[in-house]
XYZ file of N, CA, C and O in Angstrom:
872
model
N 7.112 23.032 -10.571
C 8.103 23.001 -9.477
C 7.488 23.356 -8.125
O 8.196 23.704 -7.195
N 6.193 23.323 -8.035
C 5.550 23.617 -6.756
C 5.974 22.573 -5.731
O 5.997 21.370 -6.025
N 6.324 22.984 -4.507
C 6.809 22.030 -3.508
C 5.785 20.967 -3.105
O 6.154 19.951 -2.524
N 4.513 21.201 -3.402
C 3.493 20.217 -3.041
C 3.418 19.058 -4.041
O 2.769 18.050 -3.773
N 4.063 19.199 -5.179
C 4.013 18.143 -6.190
C 4.901 16.980 -5.763
O 6.113 17.128 -5.623
N 4.277 15.826 -5.561
C 5.020 14.627 -5.185
C 5.290 13.759 -6.410
O 6.392 13.245 -6.598
N 4.269 13.572 -7.236
C 4.397 12.748 -8.438
C 3.242 13.085 -9.372
O 2.271 13.732 -8.975
N 3.358 12.628 -10.621
C 2.281 12.803 -11.591
C 1.471 11.509 -11.654
O 2.005 10.430 -11.921
N 0.182 11.640 -11.391
C -0.712 10.483 -11.382
C -1.356 10.375 -12.756
O -2.266 11.132 -13.075
N -0.858 9.438 -13.570
C -1.286 9.464 -14.971
C -2.057 8.225 -15.414
O -2.315 8.050 -16.607
N -2.452 7.402 -14.492
C -3.298 6.265 -14.868
C -4.119 5.828 -13.669
O -3.567 5.455 -12.640
N -5.423 5.855 -13.832
C -6.331 5.380 -12.795
C -7.139 4.220 -13.375
O -8.196 4.414 -13.960
N -6.579 3.008 -13.281
C -7.267 1.767 -13.643
C -7.665 1.685 -15.116
O -8.648 1.007 -15.468
N -6.926 2.341 -15.990
C -7.264 2.260 -17.414
C -7.068 0.839 -17.931
O -6.144 0.143 -17.525
N -7.921 0.395 -18.848
C -7.809 -0.973 -19.372
C -6.578 -1.157 -20.256
O -5.930 -0.196 -20.677
N -6.297 -2.412 -20.560
C -5.060 -2.758 -21.264
C -4.979 -2.147 -22.666
O -3.885 -1.934 -23.193
N -6.112 -1.844 -23.262
C -6.094 -1.270 -24.610
C -5.428 0.103 -24.639
O -5.091 0.616 -25.712
N -5.213 0.704 -23.456
C -4.574 2.018 -23.385
C -3.054 1.932 -23.181
O -2.400 2.963 -23.028
N -2.477 0.748 -23.175
C -1.057 0.587 -22.861
C -0.170 1.453 -23.754
O 0.733 2.147 -23.265
N -0.401 1.434 -25.065
C 0.459 2.208 -25.967
C 0.340 3.698 -25.697
O 1.339 4.432 -25.726
N -0.856 4.169 -25.380
C -1.046 5.583 -25.059
C -0.376 5.925 -23.730
O 0.196 7.010 -23.581
N -0.444 4.998 -22.781
C 0.207 5.224 -21.489
C 1.723 5.306 -21.646
O 2.382 6.112 -20.986
N 2.278 4.478 -22.515
C 3.727 4.530 -22.766
C 4.120 5.876 -23.361
O 5.121 6.479 -22.966
N 3.321 6.368 -24.316
C 3.608 7.669 -24.934
C 3.445 8.799 -23.924
O 4.239 9.756 -23.903
N 2.427 8.699 -23.101
C 2.208 9.727 -22.078
C 3.352 9.732 -21.071
O 3.830 10.792 -20.663
N 3.778 8.550 -20.684
C 4.904 8.407 -19.747
C 6.161 9.065 -20.323
O 6.860 9.836 -19.640
N 6.439 8.804 -21.585
C 7.602 9.396 -22.244
C 7.500 10.916 -22.267
O 8.479 11.629 -21.988
N 6.311 11.432 -22.574
C 6.112 12.875 -22.635
C 6.315 13.523 -21.270
O 6.978 14.566 -21.152
N 5.759 12.914 -20.234
C 5.910 13.465 -18.885
C 7.382 13.523 -18.494
O 7.849 14.505 -17.911
N 8.132 12.471 -18.823
C 9.557 12.431 -18.472
C 10.332 13.503 -19.227
O 11.300 14.064 -18.707
N 9.908 13.818 -20.439
C 10.562 14.884 -21.210
C 10.250 16.250 -20.622
O 11.111 17.138 -20.581
N 9.040 16.427 -20.131
C 8.617 17.721 -19.600
C 9.102 17.967 -18.177
O 9.286 19.110 -17.765
N 9.272 16.913 -17.411
C 9.643 17.062 -15.997
C 10.534 15.894 -15.578
O 10.068 14.781 -15.377
N 11.812 16.176 -15.449
C 12.766 15.135 -15.056
C 12.917 15.019 -13.542
O 13.684 14.185 -13.053
N 12.204 15.853 -12.808
C 12.394 15.909 -11.353
C 11.320 15.196 -10.543
O 11.447 15.083 -9.321
N 10.255 14.763 -11.192
C 9.182 14.104 -10.462
C 8.822 12.786 -11.134
O 8.757 12.705 -12.353
N 8.548 11.745 -10.341
C 8.166 10.450 -10.908
C 6.699 10.425 -11.308
O 5.919 11.309 -10.957
N 6.327 9.383 -12.030
C 4.926 9.139 -12.352
C 4.434 7.956 -11.524
O 5.193 7.053 -11.177
N 3.152 7.982 -11.205
C 2.517 6.920 -10.418
C 1.257 6.487 -11.135
O 0.450 7.316 -11.547
N 1.108 5.180 -11.343
C -0.075 4.619 -11.987
C -0.702 3.588 -11.076
O 0.003 2.760 -10.486
N -2.012 3.605 -10.983
C -2.713 2.648 -10.136
C -3.530 1.697 -11.011
O -4.287 2.132 -11.880
N -3.348 0.400 -10.756
C -4.084 -0.617 -11.505
C -4.719 -1.617 -10.544
O -4.273 -1.770 -9.414
N -5.761 -2.267 -11.035
C -6.354 -3.391 -10.304
C -6.212 -4.678 -11.118
O -6.565 -5.759 -10.658
N -5.648 -4.545 -12.325
C -5.535 -5.683 -13.235
C -4.312 -6.532 -12.868
O -3.344 -6.650 -13.633
N -4.343 -7.147 -11.709
C -3.194 -7.877 -11.193
C -2.804 -9.031 -12.108
O -1.617 -9.308 -12.323
N -3.786 -9.707 -12.683
C -3.487 -10.854 -13.544
C -2.910 -10.453 -14.893
O -2.361 -11.291 -15.607
N -3.034 -9.192 -15.237
C -2.476 -8.693 -16.508
C -1.604 -7.464 -16.268
O -1.591 -6.525 -17.054
N -0.869 -7.484 -15.166
C -0.130 -6.296 -14.744
C 1.157 -6.051 -15.532
O 1.632 -4.925 -15.616
N 1.727 -7.095 -16.097
C 3.055 -6.975 -16.709
C 3.160 -5.862 -17.754
O 4.131 -5.103 -17.749
N 2.200 -5.708 -18.663
C 2.313 -4.638 -19.668
C 2.366 -3.230 -19.062
O 2.878 -2.302 -19.698
N 1.846 -3.077 -17.844
C 1.798 -1.751 -17.227
C 3.137 -1.344 -16.590
O 3.351 -0.164 -16.321
N 3.996 -2.304 -16.350
C 5.236 -2.032 -15.621
C 6.080 -0.964 -16.317
O 6.696 -0.113 -15.665
N 6.113 -1.010 -17.644
C 6.952 -0.073 -18.400
C 6.238 1.229 -18.753
O 6.705 1.974 -19.616
N 5.127 1.501 -18.117
C 4.399 2.735 -18.409
C 4.508 3.770 -17.299
O 3.892 4.830 -17.380
N 5.309 3.468 -16.273
C 5.343 4.362 -15.118
C 6.607 4.148 -14.295
O 7.281 3.124 -14.432
N 6.932 5.118 -13.455
C 8.064 4.967 -12.537
C 7.672 4.175 -11.298
O 8.464 3.401 -10.768
N 6.442 4.391 -10.821
C 5.969 3.776 -9.584
C 4.662 3.042 -9.869
O 3.732 3.618 -10.438
N 4.618 1.773 -9.475
C 3.410 0.978 -9.667
C 2.490 1.160 -8.461
O 2.926 1.106 -7.307
N 1.239 1.370 -8.744
C 0.242 1.474 -7.687
C -0.815 0.396 -7.843
O -1.159 0.005 -8.958
N -1.310 -0.101 -6.724
C -2.412 -1.055 -6.726
C -3.434 -0.602 -5.697
O -3.107 0.117 -4.758
N -4.669 -1.040 -5.880
C -5.725 -0.570 -4.975
C -6.626 -1.724 -4.523
O -7.794 -1.803 -4.908
N -6.095 -2.584 -3.679
C -6.922 -3.654 -3.130
C -7.875 -3.118 -2.067
O -7.443 -2.560 -1.061
N -9.170 -3.269 -2.307
C -10.186 -2.798 -1.358
C -10.994 -4.014 -0.872
O -12.034 -4.344 -1.436
N -10.551 -4.686 0.167
C -11.173 -5.956 0.556
C -12.420 -5.870 1.429
O -13.167 -6.849 1.516
N -12.644 -4.743 2.067
C -13.712 -4.666 3.064
C -15.040 -4.340 2.392
O -15.112 -3.387 1.616
N -16.118 -5.101 2.642
C -16.240 -6.145 3.658
C -16.294 -7.563 3.116
O -16.406 -8.506 3.886
N -16.247 -7.760 1.774
C -16.602 -9.075 1.232
C -15.437 -9.852 0.617
O -15.654 -10.839 -0.087
N -14.194 -9.407 0.860
C -13.028 -10.143 0.370
C -12.062 -10.366 1.523
O -12.076 -9.621 2.516
N -11.190 -11.375 1.423
C -10.214 -11.605 2.497
C -9.315 -10.391 2.671
O -8.855 -9.792 1.696
N -9.058 -10.021 3.914
C -8.214 -8.852 4.165
C -6.783 -9.089 3.701
O -6.030 -8.141 3.452
N -6.402 -10.359 3.527
C -5.070 -10.709 3.029
C -4.881 -10.335 1.561
O -3.792 -10.503 1.007
N -5.911 -9.814 0.928
C -5.824 -9.384 -0.466
C -4.678 -8.399 -0.672
O -4.022 -8.394 -1.718
N -4.426 -7.563 0.326
C -3.352 -6.567 0.218
C -1.998 -7.261 0.046
O -1.236 -6.963 -0.878
N -1.694 -8.199 0.923
C -0.436 -8.941 0.821
C -0.329 -9.679 -0.502
O 0.732 -9.698 -1.148
N -1.421 -10.296 -0.931
C -1.416 -11.072 -2.168
C -1.103 -10.198 -3.373
O -0.289 -10.561 -4.225
N -1.727 -9.031 -3.445
C -1.498 -8.150 -4.585
C -0.084 -7.575 -4.589
O 0.573 -7.524 -5.630
N 0.388 -7.145 -3.413
C 1.741 -6.581 -3.346
C 2.768 -7.638 -3.740
O 3.701 -7.374 -4.517
N 2.615 -8.847 -3.243
C 3.546 -9.927 -3.571
C 3.528 -10.231 -5.057
O 4.579 -10.454 -5.676
N 2.340 -10.226 -5.646
C 2.214 -10.511 -7.070
C 2.898 -9.446 -7.919
O 3.626 -9.761 -8.876
N 2.705 -8.179 -7.566
C 3.345 -7.105 -8.325
C 4.865 -7.158 -8.163
O 5.619 -6.949 -9.125
N 5.342 -7.445 -6.979
C 6.784 -7.584 -6.770
C 7.361 -8.690 -7.633
O 8.454 -8.561 -8.197
N 6.630 -9.783 -7.768
C 7.087 -10.898 -8.595
C 7.115 -10.513 -10.068
O 8.084 -10.792 -10.787
N 6.067 -9.850 -10.512
C 5.967 -9.468 -11.925
C 7.049 -8.466 -12.313
O 7.672 -8.573 -13.372
N 7.283 -7.476 -11.453
C 8.262 -6.433 -11.777
C 9.669 -6.819 -11.351
O 10.619 -6.075 -11.584
N 9.808 -7.992 -10.740
C 11.090 -8.473 -10.196
C 11.685 -7.405 -9.288
O 12.897 -7.148 -9.289
N 10.795 -6.733 -8.543
C 11.173 -5.714 -7.553
C 11.930 -4.544 -8.174
O 12.636 -3.821 -7.476
N 11.778 -4.333 -9.482
C 12.479 -3.226 -10.143
C 11.759 -1.892 -9.955
O 12.375 -0.831 -10.055
N 10.475 -1.954 -9.723
C 9.698 -0.721 -9.575
C 9.157 -0.628 -8.152
O 8.624 -1.599 -7.613
N 9.278 0.545 -7.540
C 8.689 0.716 -6.207
C 7.168 0.665 -6.291
O 6.575 0.949 -7.330
N 6.561 0.303 -5.165
C 5.100 0.210 -5.105
C 4.561 1.223 -4.106
O 5.027 1.292 -2.974
N 3.598 2.020 -4.568
C 2.798 2.854 -3.670
C 1.393 2.270 -3.696
O 0.766 2.198 -4.750
N 0.907 1.864 -2.552
C -0.384 1.205 -2.507
C -1.481 2.173 -2.069
O -1.270 3.040 -1.222
N -2.633 2.031 -2.698
C -3.809 2.815 -2.321
C -4.682 1.917 -1.452
O -5.209 0.901 -1.925
N -4.812 2.255 -0.189
C -5.539 1.419 0.753
C -6.948 1.949 1.007
O -7.188 3.154 0.947
N -7.834 1.049 1.331
C -9.243 1.410 1.510
C -9.487 2.111 2.838
O -9.220 1.569 3.906
N -9.995 3.324 2.741
C -10.489 4.030 3.918
C -11.978 4.337 3.751
O -12.634 4.749 4.697
N -12.490 4.110 2.543
C -13.847 4.532 2.214
C -14.845 3.381 2.282
O -14.478 2.202 2.330
N -16.090 3.734 2.260
C -17.198 2.797 2.214
C -17.526 2.552 0.741
O -17.961 3.457 0.041
N -17.339 1.312 0.256
C -17.519 1.046 -1.173
C -18.986 1.107 -1.610
O -19.269 1.074 -2.809
N -19.901 1.202 -0.669
C -21.311 1.341 -1.061
C -21.557 2.676 -1.760
O -22.581 2.837 -2.429
N -20.618 3.610 -1.605
C -20.724 4.889 -2.311
C -20.779 4.659 -3.818
O -21.413 5.400 -4.563
N -20.101 3.587 -4.278
C -20.028 3.293 -5.707
C -20.890 2.091 -6.091
O -20.749 1.550 -7.188
N -21.740 1.637 -5.205
C -22.520 0.435 -5.462
C -23.884 0.550 -4.807
O -24.081 1.300 -3.854
N -24.828 -0.232 -5.316
C -26.150 -0.288 -4.705
C -26.171 -1.225 -3.512
O -27.144 -1.255 -2.758
N -25.098 -2.009 -3.370
C -25.007 -2.924 -2.233
C -24.770 -2.136 -0.940
O -24.188 -1.050 -0.945
N -25.209 -2.704 0.170
C -25.008 -2.067 1.469
C -23.711 -2.588 2.094
O -23.697 -3.634 2.749
N -22.623 -1.888 1.840
C -21.341 -2.244 2.407
C -21.089 -1.374 3.636
O -21.976 -0.715 4.149
N -19.834 -1.326 4.069
C -19.485 -0.512 5.232
C -18.061 -0.009 5.090
O -17.294 -0.471 4.246
N -17.711 0.922 5.936
C -16.343 1.420 5.978
C -15.460 0.414 6.717
O -15.943 -0.322 7.585
N -14.161 0.370 6.407
C -13.265 -0.460 7.217
C -13.137 0.118 8.620
O -13.190 1.330 8.806
N -12.989 -0.745 9.590
C -12.737 -0.279 10.945
C -11.295 0.211 11.047
O -10.464 -0.050 10.165
N -10.987 0.886 12.135
C -9.605 1.317 12.359
C -8.668 0.113 12.361
O -7.589 0.153 11.767
N -9.066 -0.974 13.019
C -8.228 -2.168 13.102
C -8.013 -2.794 11.728
O -6.917 -3.283 11.423
N -9.038 -2.770 10.892
C -8.899 -3.313 9.534
C -7.965 -2.451 8.687
O -7.126 -2.970 7.939
N -8.093 -1.134 8.784
C -7.172 -0.256 8.056
C -5.737 -0.474 8.520
O -4.800 -0.495 7.719
N -5.568 -0.628 9.820
C -4.234 -0.842 10.389
C -3.645 -2.153 9.876
O -2.458 -2.225 9.540
N -4.471 -3.182 9.790
C -4.022 -4.471 9.271
C -3.571 -4.345 7.813
O -2.511 -4.877 7.435
N -4.345 -3.657 6.987
C -3.958 -3.513 5.578
C -2.673 -2.699 5.442
O -1.823 -3.000 4.602
N -2.520 -1.678 6.281
C -1.318 -0.844 6.210
C -0.069 -1.650 6.548
O 0.959 -1.555 5.866
N -0.149 -2.457 7.599
C 1.031 -3.235 7.988
C 1.288 -4.405 7.039
O 2.435 -4.834 6.874
N 0.248 -4.896 6.379
C 0.483 -5.860 5.309
C 1.337 -5.235 4.211
O 2.277 -5.854 3.695
N 0.984 -4.016 3.848
C 1.744 -3.311 2.815
C 3.187 -3.100 3.260
O 4.136 -3.325 2.492
N 3.369 -2.696 4.502
C 4.711 -2.404 5.015
C 5.577 -3.652 5.039
O 6.722 -3.634 4.568
N 5.066 -4.756 5.576
C 5.897 -5.955 5.690
C 6.199 -6.568 4.324
O 7.165 -7.319 4.173
N 5.411 -6.226 3.324
C 5.668 -6.731 1.979
C 6.464 -5.765 1.115
O 6.632 -5.995 -0.081
N 6.948 -4.680 1.741
C 7.950 -3.854 1.073
C 7.480 -2.683 0.242
O 8.252 -2.170 -0.579
N 6.247 -2.209 0.440
C 5.838 -1.034 -0.325
C 6.622 0.187 0.136
O 7.108 0.246 1.265
N 6.738 1.158 -0.745
C 7.494 2.370 -0.440
C 6.606 3.579 -0.210
O 7.079 4.652 0.146
N 5.316 3.429 -0.439
C 4.401 4.545 -0.221
C 2.999 4.044 0.088
O 2.571 3.019 -0.458
N 2.311 4.732 0.974
C 0.952 4.347 1.361
C 0.018 5.542 1.212
O 0.294 6.622 1.738
N -1.046 5.337 0.462
C -2.115 6.326 0.328
C -3.390 5.719 0.899
O -3.574 4.502 0.860
N -4.270 6.561 1.410
C -5.575 6.090 1.858
C -6.643 6.723 0.973
O -6.691 7.934 0.814
N -7.488 5.877 0.403
C -8.521 6.348 -0.507
C -9.844 6.458 0.246
O -10.319 5.462 0.789
N -10.443 7.599 0.205
C -9.953 8.886 -0.270
C -10.673 9.972 0.507
O -11.774 9.757 1.023
N -10.043 11.119 0.575
C -10.558 12.225 1.382
C -11.970 12.634 0.955
O -12.865 12.810 1.791
N -12.185 12.755 -0.359
C -13.500 13.234 -0.805
C -14.590 12.179 -0.592
O -15.754 12.516 -0.405
N -14.197 10.891 -0.613
C -15.200 9.862 -0.335
C -15.525 9.767 1.155
O -16.646 9.400 1.530
N -14.557 10.083 1.993
C -14.858 10.117 3.424
C -15.915 11.168 3.726
O -16.711 11.020 4.663
N -15.949 12.216 2.949
C -16.954 13.260 3.152
C -18.359 12.766 2.815
O -19.352 13.375 3.220
N -18.422 11.677 2.052
C -19.731 11.115 1.676
C -20.063 9.852 2.464
O -21.068 9.208 2.199
N -19.211 9.511 3.411
C -19.376 8.262 4.137
C -20.597 8.309 5.052
O -20.766 9.253 5.813
N -21.465 7.287 4.983
C -22.655 7.260 5.849
C -22.316 7.270 7.334
O -23.134 7.688 8.158
N -21.120 6.802 7.706
C -20.723 6.787 9.113
C -20.354 8.173 9.619
O -20.213 8.384 10.822
N -20.168 9.098 8.680
C -19.802 10.448 9.072
C -18.327 10.714 8.863
O -17.477 9.862 9.150
N -18.023 11.889 8.367
C -16.646 12.241 8.019
C -15.724 12.279 9.227
O -14.615 11.758 9.184
N -16.150 12.895 10.301
C -15.265 13.130 11.444
C -14.670 11.847 11.997
O -13.469 11.766 12.272
N -15.474 10.828 12.154
C -15.010 9.564 12.700
C -14.013 8.890 11.774
O -12.947 8.433 12.202
N -14.349 8.838 10.493
C -13.473 8.176 9.516
C -12.149 8.930 9.361
O -11.070 8.322 9.331
N -12.219 10.227 9.272
C -11.011 11.039 9.089
C -10.116 10.953 10.319
O -8.890 10.911 10.209
N -10.707 10.887 11.491
C -9.947 10.752 12.723
C -9.146 9.448 12.726
O -7.976 9.420 13.141
N -9.750 8.363 12.251
C -9.049 7.080 12.179
C -7.875 7.135 11.211
O -6.785 6.620 11.491
N -8.092 7.753 10.054
C -7.021 7.854 9.061
C -5.855 8.676 9.605
O -4.685 8.291 9.460
N -6.163 9.791 10.251
C -5.094 10.634 10.812
C -4.328 9.903 11.901
O -3.091 9.984 11.973
N -5.048 9.201 12.752
C -4.417 8.447 13.839
C -3.451 7.398 13.286
O -2.316 7.276 13.760
N -3.889 6.667 12.270
C -3.031 5.648 11.671
C -1.862 6.287 10.931
O -0.735 5.791 10.979
N -2.127 7.387 10.252
C -1.055 8.084 9.550
C 0.048 8.551 10.486
O 1.240 8.433 10.176
N -0.329 9.054 11.643
C 0.666 9.498 12.615
C 1.493 8.323 13.142
O 2.702 8.443 13.356
N 0.841 7.190 13.337
C 1.565 6.012 13.808
C 2.606 5.569 12.778
O 3.770 5.309 13.116
N 2.195 5.478 11.519
C 3.122 5.057 10.463
C 4.236 6.074 10.297
O 5.411 5.711 10.127
N 3.891 7.353 10.373
C 4.893 8.410 10.240
C 5.985 8.262 11.285
O 7.175 8.457 10.994
N 5.611 7.894 12.493
C 6.603 7.753 13.566
C 7.564 6.601 13.313
O 8.655 6.552 13.884
N 7.159 5.669 12.461
C 7.986 4.487 12.180
C 8.785 4.600 10.889
O 9.520 3.671 10.536
N 8.663 5.708 10.175
C 9.317 5.837 8.867
C 10.822 5.553 8.915
O 11.339 4.813 8.070
N 11.576 6.106 9.865
C 13.017 5.802 9.883
C 13.304 4.307 10.019
O 14.276 3.804 9.443
N 12.467 3.604 10.766
C 12.637 2.161 10.948
C 12.243 1.417 9.677
O 12.987 0.565 9.176
N 11.089 1.746 9.135
C 10.583 1.054 7.944
C 11.538 1.207 6.762
O 11.802 0.250 6.025
N 12.091 2.402 6.591
C 12.949 2.671 5.431
C 14.428 2.451 5.717
O 15.273 2.757 4.877
N 14.754 1.924 6.876
C 16.154 1.674 7.207
C 16.787 0.696 6.212
O 16.180 -0.310 5.834
N 18.003 0.996 5.815
C 18.746 0.113 4.905
C 19.880 -0.617 5.628
O 20.727 -1.238 4.994
N 19.891 -0.519 6.963
C 20.922 -1.222 7.718
C 20.755 -2.731 7.562
O 19.644 -3.244 7.451
N 21.859 -3.434 7.557
C 21.831 -4.881 7.395
C 21.061 -5.520 8.549
O 21.301 -5.224 9.718
N 20.124 -6.408 8.213
C 19.304 -7.038 9.241
C 19.952 -8.328 9.723
O 20.455 -9.115 8.924
N 19.962 -8.545 11.036
C 20.495 -9.796 11.583
C 19.523 -10.943 11.342
O 18.377 -10.727 10.933
N 19.978 -12.142 11.603
C 19.130 -13.312 11.394
C 18.153 -13.441 12.551
O 18.536 -13.613 13.699
N 16.890 -13.352 12.221
C 15.815 -13.549 13.205
C 15.004 -14.754 12.742
O 14.532 -14.801 11.608
N 14.848 -15.731 13.606
C 14.126 -16.947 13.266
C 12.746 -16.949 13.903
O 12.568 -16.464 15.015
N 11.788 -17.496 13.169
C 10.464 -17.687 13.744
C 10.332 -19.156 14.133
O 10.541 -20.052 13.324
N 10.044 -19.402 15.392
C 9.924 -20.768 15.905
C 8.541 -21.342 15.648
O 8.378 -22.503 15.304
N 7.546 -20.521 15.868
C 6.178 -20.978 15.651
C 5.333 -19.789 15.231
O 5.621 -18.654 15.577
N 4.326 -20.086 14.468
C 3.471 -19.006 13.997
C 2.367 -19.575 13.138
O 1.745 -20.566 13.496
N 2.145 -18.993 11.985
C 1.063 -19.416 11.109
C 1.292 -18.803 9.741
O 1.975 -17.780 9.604
N 0.718 -19.424 8.720
C 0.792 -18.838 7.380
C 0.067 -17.503 7.337
O 0.272 -16.703 6.411
N -0.785 -17.248 8.314
C -1.508 -15.976 8.375
C -0.725 -14.884 9.078
O -1.207 -13.760 9.205
N 0.472 -15.214 9.535
C 1.328 -14.220 10.165
C 2.369 -13.759 9.149
O 3.190 -14.547 8.691
N 2.321 -12.495 8.780
C 3.278 -11.929 7.841
C 4.189 -10.987 8.616
O 3.711 -10.191 9.424
N 5.489 -11.063 8.358
C 6.394 -10.222 9.146
C 7.624 -9.834 8.343
O 7.949 -10.422 7.314
N 8.297 -8.821 8.844
C 9.567 -8.384 8.273
C 10.461 -7.914 9.411
O 9.988 -7.641 10.517
N 11.740 -7.804 9.138
C 12.723 -7.422 10.151
C 13.405 -6.131 9.721
O 13.712 -5.943 8.540
N 13.642 -5.242 10.662
C 14.413 -4.034 10.404
C 15.481 -3.861 11.477
O 15.275 -4.229 12.642
N 16.601 -3.293 11.083
C 17.689 -2.966 12.011
C 17.908 -1.461 11.905
O 18.217 -0.937 10.835
N 17.714 -0.766 13.008
C 17.836 0.695 12.983
C 18.360 1.207 14.317
O 17.829 0.858 15.376
N 19.399 2.011 14.258
C 19.947 2.664 15.447
C 20.245 1.658 16.572
O 19.863 1.857 17.726
N 20.883 0.562 16.176
C 21.323 -0.493 17.091
C 20.178 -1.323 17.677
O 20.397 -2.120 18.590
N 18.988 -1.146 17.178
C 17.852 -1.940 17.631
C 17.339 -2.817 16.504
O 17.428 -2.458 15.321
N 16.781 -3.965 16.871
C 16.167 -4.868 15.907
C 14.655 -4.809 16.104
O 14.162 -4.913 17.229
N 13.938 -4.651 14.994
C 12.490 -4.538 15.057
C 11.850 -5.676 14.261
O 12.220 -5.924 13.109
N 10.911 -6.362 14.881
C 10.091 -7.358 14.203
C 8.720 -6.727 13.982
O 8.016 -6.405 14.940
N 8.371 -6.528 12.728
C 7.071 -5.948 12.382
C 6.201 -7.081 11.860
O 6.509 -7.680 10.828
N 5.145 -7.410 12.589
C 4.318 -8.565 12.233
C 2.845 -8.175 12.180
O 2.395 -7.304 12.920
N 2.125 -8.853 11.294
C 0.697 -8.575 11.151
C -0.047 -9.891 10.947
O 0.400 -10.775 10.228
N -1.184 -9.993 11.597
C -2.046 -11.167 11.489
C -3.134 -10.870 10.459
O -3.905 -9.927 10.624
N -3.198 -11.678 9.386
C -4.185 -11.423 8.329
C -5.421 -12.304 8.473
O -6.246 -12.361 7.560
N -5.544 -12.985 9.610
C -6.743 -13.781 9.868
C -7.585 -13.087 10.932
O -7.177 -12.090 11.518
N -8.762 -13.647 11.179
C -9.622 -13.081 12.224
C -9.524 -13.882 13.517
O -10.384 -13.777 14.399
N -8.465 -14.696 13.625
C -8.223 -15.473 14.835
C -6.895 -15.053 15.459
O -5.950 -14.708 14.748
N -6.786 -15.094 16.793
C -5.510 -14.763 17.443
C -4.421 -15.754 17.028
O -4.697 -16.927 16.774
N -3.183 -15.257 16.956
C -2.039 -16.098 16.615
C -0.964 -15.923 17.682
O -0.643 -14.792 18.071
N -0.418 -17.041 18.132
C 0.718 -17.005 19.037
C 1.968 -17.284 18.213
O 2.054 -18.305 17.534
N 2.932 -16.380 18.263
C 4.161 -16.538 17.490
C 5.371 -16.382 18.389
O 5.350 -15.597 19.344
N 6.411 -17.140 18.082
C 7.661 -17.066 18.837
C 8.816 -16.812 17.882
O 8.948 -17.478 16.847
N 9.650 -15.839 18.217
C 10.808 -15.489 17.416
C 12.083 -15.650 18.237
O 12.073 -15.457 19.459
N 13.174 -15.992 17.568
C 14.501 -15.946 18.190
C 15.207 -14.721 17.644
O 15.461 -14.601 16.445
N 15.505 -13.785 18.536
C 16.172 -12.532 18.163
C 17.554 -12.534 18.794
O 17.720 -12.961 19.946
N 18.601 -12.084 18.073
C 19.948 -12.053 18.644
C 19.973 -11.384 20.015
O 19.303 -10.376 20.245
N 20.771 -11.931 20.933
C 20.731 -11.505 22.330
C 21.198 -10.082 22.548
O 20.814 -9.450 23.526
N 22.017 -9.526 21.634
C 22.504 -8.170 21.860
C 21.475 -7.122 21.475
O 21.706 -5.915 21.671
N 20.351 -7.536 20.919
C 19.342 -6.574 20.489
C 18.459 -6.143 21.641
O 18.391 -6.792 22.674
N 17.774 -5.039 21.423
C 16.830 -4.538 22.418
C 15.405 -4.890 22.005
O 15.125 -5.016 20.825
C-alpha cells in the first residue's frame, strides 16, 4: 500500500512459452492486491494476442532510433489497439536511451525532437501512459547523463501540462482535415470550451496541413 506503487510490472518481453505462467502470475497478483493494476511490456507485436489476457495494462517498447522508421511507435500502438479491440489500456515505453549500450553496433541516443515525435505519436494514437526507458541507462549514455536527463525532464513537463487536455472525455466536435499527408497523425480534444488539434509529423520532411475547425472554437 505504499503511495509510490503505481502498478506491478510482471512481464518484461518474456517469450510466448511463458503465457501459461504469466496467466497464473496475473491471477495471483490480483488475489493479493485488488487495488493496483499489472503492466506487461512486450515486443512480440505479431504474436501479441495471447498476452492480452495476462495483464491489466498492455505495454510495448518500440525503440526506432537510429535504424528504424520513427513511425514504428504509431504502427505498434495501432496494432495493439486492433488486437485488443481497445479493451486494454496501453502504457508505452519510449526510447530515451542509446541502444549501443546493449549492442556492439555504434548507435546513438534519440534527439529531443525525436523523443518528442515518439511521445506525440503515442498520444494521438490513444495511449494512457508514457514511460521513458530508462533512468539507469541514461547514466551509461556516452553522450552524458546530464544532457539526456535534461531532455527527458523537459519533455515530461510539457506532456504533464497537457494531461487535462489529453485525457479529456468531453465530446469532440467535427474537425476536418483539408490537406495533409499519410505521415501526419492527429487527434482532436475538446476541453474547457476549447478545441485542440494535436498533430505529429512522422516523416523527416516538412508537411503543410489545413484543418477546418468549428468557428466558435478558440
